Amino acid sequence: MPNPHTNLREIALTCLMSISQTRASVTAVVNSAFRKHTLSGRERRFVNGLVYGVVRWQKRLDWVLNHFINPRFQVDARHRNILRLGAFQLLHLDGVPAHAAIFETVQLAKGGHKTSGFINAVLRSVQRKAHTLTYPPLSENPVEHISLSQSYPTWMVKRWIEERGVSWTLAFCRASNQVAPLSLRVNSLVTQREELRQSLAASGIATRLSQIATDGLILDTLESSADENTLKALLNREDIYVQDESAMLVAPLLAPEKMQLIVELCAAPGGKTTHLAHLMGNSGKIIAVDVSDKRLAVLKKNCRRVGALNVETEALDATQADLGFIANADAVLIDAPCSGFGTLRRHADIRWNRTAEHLRTLREVQLNLLRNAAQHLKRGGVLVYSTCSIEPQENEEIIHRFLAEFPMYTVEHARPFLPHLPPNALLPEGFVQTLPQEHGVDGAFAARLRKTQ
């Protein structure tokens, strides 16, 4: 049973402090908190919503708060996060009465009457006056308008506006601030999509068919703890793998059904590995490569759960190691490390943890992975490169740089391999590019190449 004295806002504050003091991801911090505290499904959703919401809207919250804090005051990290928690509830949570949000948040300030009074005064000002604040006009200062209103780093918004324009940037930022639904991939070894949908419906869990991935189901929001317990049990079954719809497009792009050996680089935690195994009917062999045994242990666990039986693993750094064993492969999948900007819906903290320099470093890693694999692949072999990024510099530009160095590779258009894909999810060159504002899925990229000489 949940502890009646558990302070959910205190748990959220502890999470926010941990995130600000360490390099841990929001997901890791929240999951750690849930292991320490016995909470109902509703309580978990409340804490989760507070933490992710404050992280997602951090810049916008600070901009609002700063209007009501004397600039001479030095607000430490703890009290800044308390203020953010309160402001988030007032501005973003319709289900929390303002008086309750303010009272409960003020209780987190344990520095005496003066500190509590300060927190109370600022939050009451937010309650009364936040609606009167106006952002810099979009027409006059689009960078600041989008950066503040949508809560993104200025450098990031400026970059997107210069490359894609104002309307694209605003639409992308808005879509990436939405909470992503849970999507499930059907294990085709043991069931079919419609059968699984009906099975879930019989358990009281409603789903809808993915319009972009033929193996995908989308879950509607669960409200009761009973439903949540049912869901938890279902997610441990072998016929379901949690995966974004965009990621479900990569394995079919290899057309792996008749291949005997596929090598996957950067394979953990195994979403695409298990999908390949299912499409291959567990025939042939997959060699899943990742940089550490720890990461591969997660992949092995996932393979066992969903019955992916044709997978072997290798722990090595694929940017530097001898990949001579690729010579026997029919195909190589490089699911490259990337900025992850396509997954901002799910990973709100990414926006605060990336820099332009980080992107430049990643591009060299991505190109080195391609170079190291490409030299070993046999003639006629297929090479698929994928990311969860929307950045051309990590996607089509990497492919163009690679082709300039390796002219023996040619692009094969994705359409024959993904016939159900919407036309606007294909770039003119034949690459796959999904976008949250266009397709309602994570942003992702994939290119299929063949070695012809």
GROMACS .gro file of C-alpha atoms in nm:
model
  453
    1MET     CA    1   0.000   0.000   0.000
    2PRO     CA    2   0.122   0.353  -0.068
    3ASN     CA    3   0.249   0.544   0.235
    4PRO     CA    4  -0.019   0.803   0.320
    5HIS     CA    5   0.256   1.038   0.439
    6THR     CA    6   0.452   1.025   0.112
    7ASN     CA    7   0.498   1.376  -0.024
    8LEU     CA    8   0.482   1.339  -0.401
    9ARG     CA    9   0.612   1.691  -0.461
   10GLU     CA   10   0.909   1.618  -0.234
   11ILE     CA   11   0.990   1.311  -0.445
   12ALA     CA   12   0.966   1.523  -0.761
   13LEU     CA   13   1.191   1.789  -0.607
   14THR     CA   14   1.450   1.526  -0.511
   15CYS     CA   15   1.446   1.403  -0.872
   16LEU     CA   16   1.492   1.756  -1.007
   17MET     CA   17   1.783   1.820  -0.773
   18SER     CA   18   1.947   1.494  -0.878
   19ILE     CA   19   1.907   1.586  -1.245
   20SER     CA   20   2.059   1.932  -1.191
   21GLN     CA   21   2.353   1.795  -0.989
   22THR     CA   22   2.444   1.493  -1.203
   23ARG     CA   23   2.456   1.392  -1.567
   24ALA     CA   24   2.190   1.125  -1.514
   25SER     CA   25   1.895   1.119  -1.753
   26VAL     CA   26   1.543   1.206  -1.640
   27THR     CA   27   1.434   0.849  -1.709
   28ALA     CA   28   1.710   0.700  -1.490
   29VAL     CA   29   1.643   0.942  -1.204
   30VAL     CA   30   1.266   0.889  -1.206
   31ASN     CA   31   1.299   0.510  -1.228
   32SER     CA   32   1.540   0.518  -0.933
   33ALA     CA   33   1.288   0.718  -0.729
   34PHE     CA   34   1.012   0.469  -0.812
   35ARG     CA   35   1.230   0.185  -0.683
   36LYS     CA   36   1.271   0.365  -0.349
   37HIS     CA   37   0.907   0.462  -0.297
   38THR     CA   38   0.596   0.245  -0.307
   39LEU     CA   39   0.351   0.447  -0.515
   40SER     CA   40   0.022   0.375  -0.684
   41GLY     CA   41  -0.010   0.412  -1.059
   42ARG     CA   42  -0.183   0.748  -1.017
   43GLU     CA   43   0.092   0.873  -0.784
   44ARG     CA   44   0.362   0.761  -1.026
   45ARG     CA   45   0.194   0.946  -1.309
   46PHE     CA   46   0.174   1.261  -1.098
   47VAL     CA   47   0.543   1.251  -1.001
   48ASN     CA   48   0.642   1.160  -1.356
   49GLY     CA   49   0.434   1.447  -1.496
   50LEU     CA   50   0.589   1.696  -1.254
   51VAL     CA   51   0.949   1.598  -1.322
   52TYR     CA   52   0.922   1.567  -1.700
   53GLY     CA   53   0.705   1.879  -1.716
   54VAL     CA   54   0.948   2.096  -1.521
   55VAL     CA   55   1.244   1.971  -1.725
   56ARG     CA   56   1.058   2.020  -2.054
   57TRP     CA   57   0.932   2.371  -1.973
   58GLN     CA   58   1.231   2.485  -1.767
   59LYS     CA   59   1.328   2.788  -1.976
   60ARG     CA   60   0.971   2.913  -2.009
   61LEU     CA   61   0.911   2.867  -1.634
   62ASP     CA   62   1.229   3.059  -1.547
   63TRP     CA   63   1.130   3.341  -1.784
   64VAL     CA   64   0.791   3.375  -1.613
   65LEU     CA   65   0.939   3.348  -1.262
   66ASN     CA   66   1.209   3.605  -1.327
   67HIS     CA   67   0.941   3.868  -1.383
   68PHE     CA   68   0.845   3.831  -1.016
   69ILE     CA   69   1.186   3.786  -0.852
   70ASN     CA   70   1.400   4.086  -0.762
   71PRO     CA   71   1.715   4.048  -0.977
   72ARG     CA   72   1.927   4.125  -0.669
   73PHE     CA   73   1.806   3.804  -0.505
   74GLN     CA   74   2.029   3.498  -0.546
   75VAL     CA   75   1.800   3.196  -0.568
   76ASP     CA   76   1.984   2.870  -0.503
   77ALA     CA   77   1.921   2.549  -0.699
   78ARG     CA   78   1.681   2.396  -0.446
   79HIS     CA   79   1.457   2.701  -0.421
   80ARG     CA   80   1.473   2.756  -0.797
   81ASN     CA   81   1.342   2.403  -0.848
   82ILE     CA   82   1.072   2.456  -0.585
   83LEU     CA   83   0.960   2.769  -0.771
   84ARG     CA   84   0.965   2.580  -1.103
   85LEU     CA   85   0.750   2.305  -0.952
   86GLY     CA   86   0.497   2.557  -0.831
   87ALA     CA   87   0.493   2.755  -1.155
   88PHE     CA   88   0.455   2.439  -1.361
   89GLN     CA   89   0.148   2.335  -1.162
   90LEU     CA   90  -0.006   2.680  -1.195
   91LEU     CA   91   0.061   2.717  -1.567
   92HIS     CA   92   0.036   2.363  -1.702
   93LEU     CA   93  -0.171   2.140  -1.472
   94ASP     CA   94  -0.541   2.214  -1.501
   95GLY     CA   95  -0.631   1.936  -1.257
   96VAL     CA   96  -0.446   2.093  -0.962
   97PRO     CA   97  -0.630   2.384  -0.790
   98ALA     CA   98  -0.410   2.693  -0.764
   99HIS     CA   99  -0.443   2.722  -0.387
  100ALA     CA  100  -0.338   2.358  -0.343
  101ALA     CA  101  -0.044   2.393  -0.582
  102ILE     CA  102   0.084   2.700  -0.395
  103PHE     CA  103   0.026   2.564  -0.044
  104GLU     CA  104   0.184   2.225  -0.111
  105THR     CA  105   0.481   2.376  -0.294
  106VAL     CA  106   0.549   2.630  -0.017
  107GLN     CA  107   0.571   2.337   0.229
  108LEU     CA  108   0.882   2.220   0.041
  109ALA     CA  109   1.069   2.534   0.152
  110LYS     CA  110   1.211   2.436   0.489
  111GLY     CA  111   1.415   2.749   0.554
  112GLY     CA  112   1.176   2.924   0.793
  113HIS     CA  113   0.906   3.187   0.754
  114LYS     CA  114   1.115   3.423   0.543
  115THR     CA  115   1.190   3.162   0.276
  116SER     CA  116   0.836   3.026   0.279
  117GLY     CA  117   0.702   3.379   0.248
  118PHE     CA  118   0.925   3.447  -0.051
  119ILE     CA  119   0.813   3.130  -0.232
  120ASN     CA  120   0.449   3.205  -0.151
  121ALA     CA  121   0.472   3.566  -0.275
  122VAL     CA  122   0.638   3.471  -0.604
  123LEU     CA  123   0.389   3.193  -0.680
  124ARG     CA  124   0.091   3.412  -0.596
  125SER     CA  125   0.228   3.672  -0.837
  126VAL     CA  126   0.258   3.402  -1.103
  127GLN     CA  127  -0.101   3.298  -1.036
  128ARG     CA  128  -0.233   3.656  -1.068
  129LYS     CA  129  -0.013   3.807  -1.337
  130ALA     CA  130   0.151   3.540  -1.557
  131HIS     CA  131  -0.132   3.570  -1.811
  132THR     CA  132  -0.041   3.936  -1.868
  133LEU     CA  133   0.315   3.857  -1.983
  134THR     CA  134   0.390   3.864  -2.355
  135TYR     CA  135   0.672   3.698  -2.544
  136PRO     CA  136   0.884   3.887  -2.797
  137PRO     CA  137   0.674   3.902  -3.118
  138LEU     CA  138   0.722   3.608  -3.354
  139SER     CA  139   0.738   3.841  -3.653
  140GLU     CA  140   1.012   4.061  -3.503
  141ASN     CA  141   1.219   3.815  -3.300
  142PRO     CA  142   1.130   3.456  -3.394
  143VAL     CA  143   1.433   3.305  -3.219
  144GLU     CA  144   1.346   3.449  -2.879
  145HIS     CA  145   0.973   3.398  -2.926
  146ILE     CA  146   1.008   3.026  -2.997
  147SER     CA  147   1.291   2.973  -2.750
  148LEU     CA  148   1.092   3.123  -2.463
  149SER     CA  149   0.738   3.018  -2.551
  150GLN     CA  150   0.834   2.659  -2.640
  151SER     CA  151   1.126   2.627  -2.395
  152TYR     CA  152   1.428   2.541  -2.608
  153PRO     CA  153   1.791   2.661  -2.600
  154THR     CA  154   1.843   2.973  -2.810
  155TRP     CA  155   2.127   2.820  -3.014
  156MET     CA  156   1.908   2.526  -3.112
  157VAL     CA  157   1.614   2.741  -3.226
  158LYS     CA  158   1.845   2.977  -3.416
  159ARG     CA  159   2.002   2.680  -3.596
  160TRP     CA  160   1.666   2.534  -3.700
  161ILE     CA  161   1.527   2.867  -3.819
  162GLU     CA  162   1.835   2.930  -4.034
  163GLU     CA  163   1.816   2.582  -4.188
  164ARG     CA  164   1.441   2.512  -4.201
  165GLY     CA  165   1.255   2.840  -4.153
  166VAL     CA  166   1.030   2.980  -3.882
  167SER     CA  167   0.712   2.782  -3.951
  168TRP     CA  168   0.895   2.446  -3.958
  169THR     CA  169   1.079   2.528  -3.636
  170LEU     CA  170   0.766   2.637  -3.450
  171ALA     CA  171   0.574   2.329  -3.564
  172PHE     CA  172   0.859   2.095  -3.471
  173CYS     CA  173   0.908   2.252  -3.128
  174ARG     CA  174   0.537   2.235  -3.051
  175ALA     CA  175   0.511   1.872  -3.162
  176SER     CA  176   0.824   1.777  -2.966
  177ASN     CA  177   0.669   1.922  -2.648
  178GLN     CA  178   0.377   1.679  -2.669
  179VAL     CA  179   0.386   1.372  -2.447
  180ALA     CA  180   0.444   1.075  -2.678
  181PRO     CA  181   0.201   0.781  -2.660
  182LEU     CA  182   0.323   0.433  -2.583
  183SER     CA  183   0.366   0.226  -2.897
  184LEU     CA  184   0.403  -0.151  -2.914
  185ARG     CA  185   0.559  -0.372  -3.178
  186VAL     CA  186   0.395  -0.708  -3.236
  187ASN     CA  187   0.616  -1.014  -3.214
  188SER     CA  188   0.525  -1.170  -3.548
  189LEU     CA  189   0.677  -1.503  -3.446
  190VAL     CA  190   0.391  -1.574  -3.208
  191THR     CA  191   0.095  -1.355  -3.309
  192GLN     CA  192  -0.043  -1.104  -3.557
  193ARG     CA  193  -0.128  -0.741  -3.501
  194GLU     CA  194  -0.507  -0.776  -3.507
  195GLU     CA  195  -0.495  -1.078  -3.276
  196LEU     CA  196  -0.285  -0.884  -3.026
  197ARG     CA  197  -0.514  -0.582  -3.051
  198GLN     CA  198  -0.815  -0.798  -2.968
  199SER     CA  199  -0.627  -0.968  -2.685
  200LEU     CA  200  -0.541  -0.631  -2.531
  201ALA     CA  201  -0.901  -0.513  -2.575
  202ALA     CA  202  -1.019  -0.820  -2.384
  203SER     CA  203  -0.793  -0.709  -2.098
  204GLY     CA  204  -0.949  -0.364  -2.103
  205ILE     CA  205  -0.661  -0.194  -2.284
  206ALA     CA  206  -0.762  -0.001  -2.595
  207THR     CA  207  -0.517   0.037  -2.881
  208ARG     CA  208  -0.525   0.170  -3.234
  209LEU     CA  209  -0.333   0.056  -3.540
  210SER     CA  210  -0.020   0.243  -3.635
  211GLN     CA  211  -0.063   0.418  -3.968
  212ILE     CA  212   0.309   0.417  -4.040
  213ALA     CA  213   0.440   0.081  -3.910
  214THR     CA  214   0.270  -0.243  -4.010
  215ASP     CA  215   0.376  -0.415  -3.685
  216GLY     CA  216   0.272  -0.127  -3.457
  217LEU     CA  217  -0.007  -0.064  -3.208
  218ILE     CA  218  -0.060   0.264  -3.021
  219LEU     CA  219  -0.182   0.258  -2.663
  220ASP     CA  220  -0.435   0.505  -2.532
  221THR     CA  221  -0.368   0.664  -2.193
  222LEU     CA  222  -0.439   0.444  -1.892
  223GLU     CA  223  -0.610   0.609  -1.598
  224SER     CA  224  -0.674   0.341  -1.336
  225SER     CA  225  -0.412   0.157  -1.132
  226ALA     CA  226  -0.582  -0.172  -1.223
  227ASP     CA  227  -0.525  -0.101  -1.589
  228GLU     CA  228  -0.166  -0.005  -1.513
  229ASN     CA  229  -0.103  -0.335  -1.334
  230THR     CA  230  -0.253  -0.520  -1.629
  231LEU     CA  231  -0.029  -0.325  -1.864
  232LYS     CA  232   0.281  -0.402  -1.659
  233ALA     CA  233   0.207  -0.773  -1.685
  234LEU     CA  234   0.144  -0.749  -2.059
  235LEU     CA  235   0.471  -0.570  -2.125
  236ASN     CA  236   0.662  -0.867  -1.987
  237ARG     CA  237   0.501  -1.100  -2.240
  238GLU     CA  238   0.695  -1.236  -2.532
  239ASP     CA  239   0.452  -1.108  -2.795
  240ILE     CA  240   0.510  -0.736  -2.727
  241TYR     CA  241   0.810  -0.504  -2.759
  242VAL     CA  242   0.784  -0.136  -2.663
  243GLN     CA  243   0.927   0.068  -2.952
  244ASP     CA  244   0.847   0.394  -3.128
  245GLU     CA  245   0.676   0.357  -3.463
  246SER     CA  246   0.962   0.529  -3.646
  247ALA     CA  247   1.210   0.272  -3.512
  248MET     CA  248   0.987  -0.007  -3.647
  249LEU     CA  249   1.066   0.107  -4.002
  250VAL     CA  250   1.437   0.024  -3.992
  251ALA     CA  251   1.439  -0.358  -3.979
  252PRO     CA  252   1.198  -0.398  -4.274
  253LEU     CA  253   1.423  -0.164  -4.476
  254LEU     CA  254   1.688  -0.438  -4.472
  255ALA     CA  255   1.440  -0.691  -4.621
  256PRO     CA  256   1.601  -0.950  -4.391
  257GLU     CA  257   1.362  -1.238  -4.453
  258LYS     CA  258   1.598  -1.442  -4.675
  259MET     CA  259   1.933  -1.326  -4.536
  260GLN     CA  260   2.169  -1.570  -4.366
  261LEU     CA  261   2.391  -1.330  -4.173
  262ILE     CA  262   2.324  -0.973  -4.056
  263VAL     CA  263   2.566  -0.768  -3.848
  264GLU     CA  264   2.418  -0.488  -3.639
  265LEU     CA  265   2.649  -0.222  -3.495
  266CYS     CA  266   2.550  -0.016  -3.187
  267ALA     CA  267   2.278  -0.275  -3.129
  268ALA     CA  268   2.181  -0.232  -2.760
  269PRO     CA  269   1.922  -0.233  -2.611
  270GLY     CA  270   1.796  -0.461  -2.890
  271GLY     CA  271   1.478  -0.315  -3.035
  272LYS     CA  272   1.594  -0.344  -3.394
  273THR     CA  273   1.786  -0.667  -3.322
  274THR     CA  274   1.474  -0.845  -3.201
  275HIS     CA  275   1.270  -0.703  -3.489
  276LEU     CA  276   1.525  -0.844  -3.737
  277ALA     CA  277   1.513  -1.183  -3.563
  278HIS     CA  278   1.134  -1.191  -3.586
  279LEU     CA  279   1.133  -1.095  -3.954
  280MET     CA  280   1.396  -1.364  -4.022
  281GLY     CA  281   1.180  -1.621  -3.846
  282ASN     CA  282   1.479  -1.696  -3.619
  283SER     CA  283   1.662  -1.846  -3.918
  284GLY     CA  284   2.014  -1.744  -4.017
  285LYS     CA  285   2.221  -1.546  -3.770
  286ILE     CA  286   2.247  -1.191  -3.633
  287ILE     CA  287   2.572  -1.068  -3.477
  288ALA     CA  288   2.479  -0.783  -3.244
  289VAL     CA  289   2.773  -0.555  -3.165
  290ASP     CA  290   2.793  -0.292  -2.894
  291VAL     CA  291   3.064  -0.120  -2.698
  292SER     CA  292   3.021  -0.291  -2.359
  293ASP     CA  293   2.917  -0.617  -2.199
  294LYS     CA  294   2.682  -0.422  -1.972
  295ARG     CA  295   2.486  -0.284  -2.268
  296LEU     CA  296   2.485  -0.624  -2.436
  297ALA     CA  297   2.345  -0.784  -2.118
  298VAL     CA  298   2.033  -0.569  -2.162
  299LEU     CA  299   2.010  -0.675  -2.526
  300LYS     CA  300   2.041  -1.044  -2.433
  301LYS     CA  301   1.765  -1.008  -2.173
  302ASN     CA  302   1.534  -0.851  -2.431
  303CYS     CA  303   1.616  -1.122  -2.684
  304ARG     CA  304   1.530  -1.393  -2.431
  305ARG     CA  305   1.200  -1.230  -2.341
  306VAL     CA  306   1.072  -1.211  -2.699
  307GLY     CA  307   1.223  -1.537  -2.822
  308ALA     CA  308   1.490  -1.394  -3.054
  309LEU     CA  309   1.701  -1.708  -3.077
  310ASN     CA  310   1.938  -1.640  -3.367
  311VAL     CA  311   2.139  -1.359  -3.204
  312GLU     CA  312   2.506  -1.371  -3.107
  313THR     CA  313   2.685  -1.078  -2.943
  314GLU     CA  314   3.026  -0.911  -2.967
  315ALA     CA  315   3.151  -0.639  -2.730
  316LEU     CA  316   3.375  -0.400  -2.920
  317ASP     CA  317   3.411  -0.040  -3.038
  318ALA     CA  318   3.290  -0.056  -3.397
  319THR     CA  319   3.458   0.275  -3.488
  320GLN     CA  320   3.804   0.124  -3.432
  321ALA     CA  321   3.792  -0.255  -3.405
  322ASP     CA  322   3.871  -0.498  -3.686
  323LEU     CA  323   3.534  -0.579  -3.840
  324GLY     CA  324   3.666  -0.841  -4.080
  325PHE     CA  325   3.384  -1.080  -3.985
  326ILE     CA  326   3.150  -0.852  -4.182
  327ALA     CA  327   3.294  -1.003  -4.502
  328ASN     CA  328   3.050  -1.293  -4.471
  329ALA     CA  329   2.746  -1.078  -4.397
  330ASP     CA  330   2.453  -1.022  -4.632
  331ALA     CA  331   2.375  -0.692  -4.462
  332VAL     CA  332   2.501  -0.450  -4.200
  333LEU     CA  333   2.279  -0.224  -3.990
  334ILE     CA  334   2.441   0.080  -3.832
  335ASP     CA  335   2.201   0.231  -3.579
  336ALA     CA  336   2.435   0.520  -3.514
  337PRO     CA  337   2.474   0.722  -3.195
  338CYS     CA  338   2.322   1.063  -3.261
  339SER     CA  339   2.186   1.382  -3.107
  340GLY     CA  340   1.850   1.217  -3.044
  341PHE     CA  341   1.667   1.539  -3.141
  342GLY     CA  342   1.397   1.326  -3.300
  343THR     CA  343   1.308   1.185  -2.955
  344LEU     CA  344   1.253   1.511  -2.765
  345ARG     CA  345   0.893   1.406  -2.696
  346ARG     CA  346   1.024   1.118  -2.486
  347HIS     CA  347   1.354   1.263  -2.363
  348ALA     CA  348   1.286   1.622  -2.261
  349ASP     CA  349   1.632   1.666  -2.107
  350ILE     CA  350   1.817   1.615  -2.436
  351ARG     CA  351   1.758   1.978  -2.534
  352TRP     CA  352   1.958   2.097  -2.231
  353ASN     CA  353   2.238   1.839  -2.263
  354ARG     CA  354   2.349   1.895  -2.622
  355THR     CA  355   2.578   2.156  -2.777
  356ALA     CA  356   2.681   2.241  -3.131
  357GLU     CA  357   3.025   2.094  -3.054
  358HIS     CA  358   2.861   1.770  -2.946
  359LEU     CA  359   2.693   1.746  -3.287
  360ARG     CA  360   3.026   1.795  -3.464
  361THR     CA  361   3.184   1.517  -3.258
  362LEU     CA  362   2.894   1.283  -3.332
  363ARG     CA  363   2.926   1.337  -3.706
  364GLU     CA  364   3.280   1.203  -3.701
  365VAL     CA  365   3.172   0.898  -3.501
  366GLN     CA  366   2.889   0.833  -3.747
  367LEU     CA  367   3.117   0.860  -4.050
  368ASN     CA  368   3.382   0.637  -3.889
  369LEU     CA  369   3.123   0.367  -3.826
  370LEU     CA  370   3.026   0.373  -4.192
  371ARG     CA  371   3.387   0.370  -4.310
  372ASN     CA  372   3.488   0.082  -4.085
  373ALA     CA  373   3.195  -0.136  -4.184
  374ALA     CA  374   3.182  -0.050  -4.555
  375GLN     CA  375   3.533  -0.165  -4.640
  376HIS     CA  376   3.456  -0.523  -4.532
  377LEU     CA  377   3.107  -0.578  -4.676
  378LYS     CA  378   3.097  -0.811  -4.975
  379ARG     CA  379   2.983  -0.708  -5.322
  380GLY     CA  380   2.605  -0.709  -5.339
  381GLY     CA  381   2.579  -0.661  -4.962
  382VAL     CA  382   2.327  -0.416  -4.811
  383LEU     CA  383   2.422  -0.139  -4.569
  384VAL     CA  384   2.148   0.043  -4.375
  385TYR     CA  385   2.231   0.355  -4.174
  386SER     CA  386   1.977   0.489  -3.924
  387THR     CA  387   1.949   0.757  -3.655
  388CYS     CA  388   1.680   0.904  -3.428
  389SER     CA  389   1.777   1.252  -3.545
  390ILE     CA  390   1.616   1.519  -3.762
  391GLU     CA  391   1.950   1.691  -3.834
  392PRO     CA  392   2.059   1.677  -4.201
  393GLN     CA  393   2.420   1.697  -4.080
  394GLU     CA  394   2.377   1.361  -3.908
  395ASN     CA  395   2.161   1.210  -4.179
  396GLU     CA  396   2.165   1.279  -4.553
  397GLU     CA  397   2.484   1.486  -4.534
  398ILE     CA  398   2.665   1.195  -4.366
  399ILE     CA  399   2.546   0.965  -4.645
  400HIS     CA  400   2.663   1.210  -4.913
  401ARG     CA  401   3.006   1.238  -4.748
  402PHE     CA  402   3.026   0.860  -4.726
  403LEU     CA  403   2.931   0.809  -5.091
  404ALA     CA  404   3.198   1.056  -5.200
  405GLU     CA  405   3.457   0.835  -5.028
  406PHE     CA  406   3.299   0.501  -5.124
  407PRO     CA  407   3.161   0.539  -5.478
  408MET     CA  408   3.113   0.163  -5.500
  409TYR     CA  409   2.798   0.208  -5.290
  410THR     CA  410   2.468   0.325  -5.434
  411VAL     CA  411   2.143   0.438  -5.273
  412GLU     CA  412   1.841   0.211  -5.302
  413HIS     CA  413   1.507   0.388  -5.270
  414ALA     CA  414   1.315   0.295  -4.954
  415ARG     CA  415   0.971   0.282  -5.120
  416PRO     CA  416   0.981  -0.085  -5.238
  417PHE     CA  417   1.073  -0.198  -4.887
  418LEU     CA  418   0.828   0.026  -4.700
  419PRO     CA  419   0.526   0.044  -4.934
  420HIS     CA  420   0.292   0.172  -4.659
  421LEU     CA  421   0.509   0.473  -4.574
  422PRO     CA  422   0.345   0.813  -4.637
  423PRO     CA  423   0.503   0.995  -4.933
  424ASN     CA  424   0.611   1.287  -4.714
  425ALA     CA  425   0.819   1.049  -4.500
  426LEU     CA  426   1.053   0.992  -4.796
  427LEU     CA  427   1.320   1.237  -4.905
  428PRO     CA  428   1.381   1.283  -5.281
  429GLU     CA  429   1.695   1.069  -5.266
  430GLY     CA  430   1.493   0.774  -5.134
  431PHE     CA  431   1.587   0.815  -4.767
  432VAL     CA  432   1.336   0.775  -4.484
  433GLN     CA  433   1.277   1.082  -4.264
  434THR     CA  434   0.993   1.092  -4.014
  435LEU     CA  435   0.901   1.406  -3.818
  436PRO     CA  436   0.678   1.443  -3.510
  437GLN     CA  437   0.486   1.740  -3.655
  438GLU     CA  438   0.417   1.555  -3.982
  439HIS     CA  439   0.366   1.195  -3.879
  440GLY     CA  440   0.297   1.196  -3.504
  441VAL     CA  441   0.600   0.974  -3.439
  442ASP     CA  442   0.958   1.032  -3.330
  443GLY     CA  443   1.190   1.196  -3.578
  444ALA     CA  444   1.410   0.932  -3.742
  445PHE     CA  445   1.622   0.876  -4.052
  446ALA     CA  446   1.726   0.568  -4.248
  447ALA     CA  447   1.913   0.506  -4.573
  448ARG     CA  448   1.955   0.178  -4.763
  449LEU     CA  449   2.277   0.137  -4.962
  450ARG     CA  450   2.414  -0.149  -5.170
  451LYS     CA  451   2.774  -0.231  -5.253
  452THR     CA  452   2.771  -0.271  -5.630
  453GLN     CA  453   3.142  -0.308  -5.712
   0.00000   0.00000   0.00000
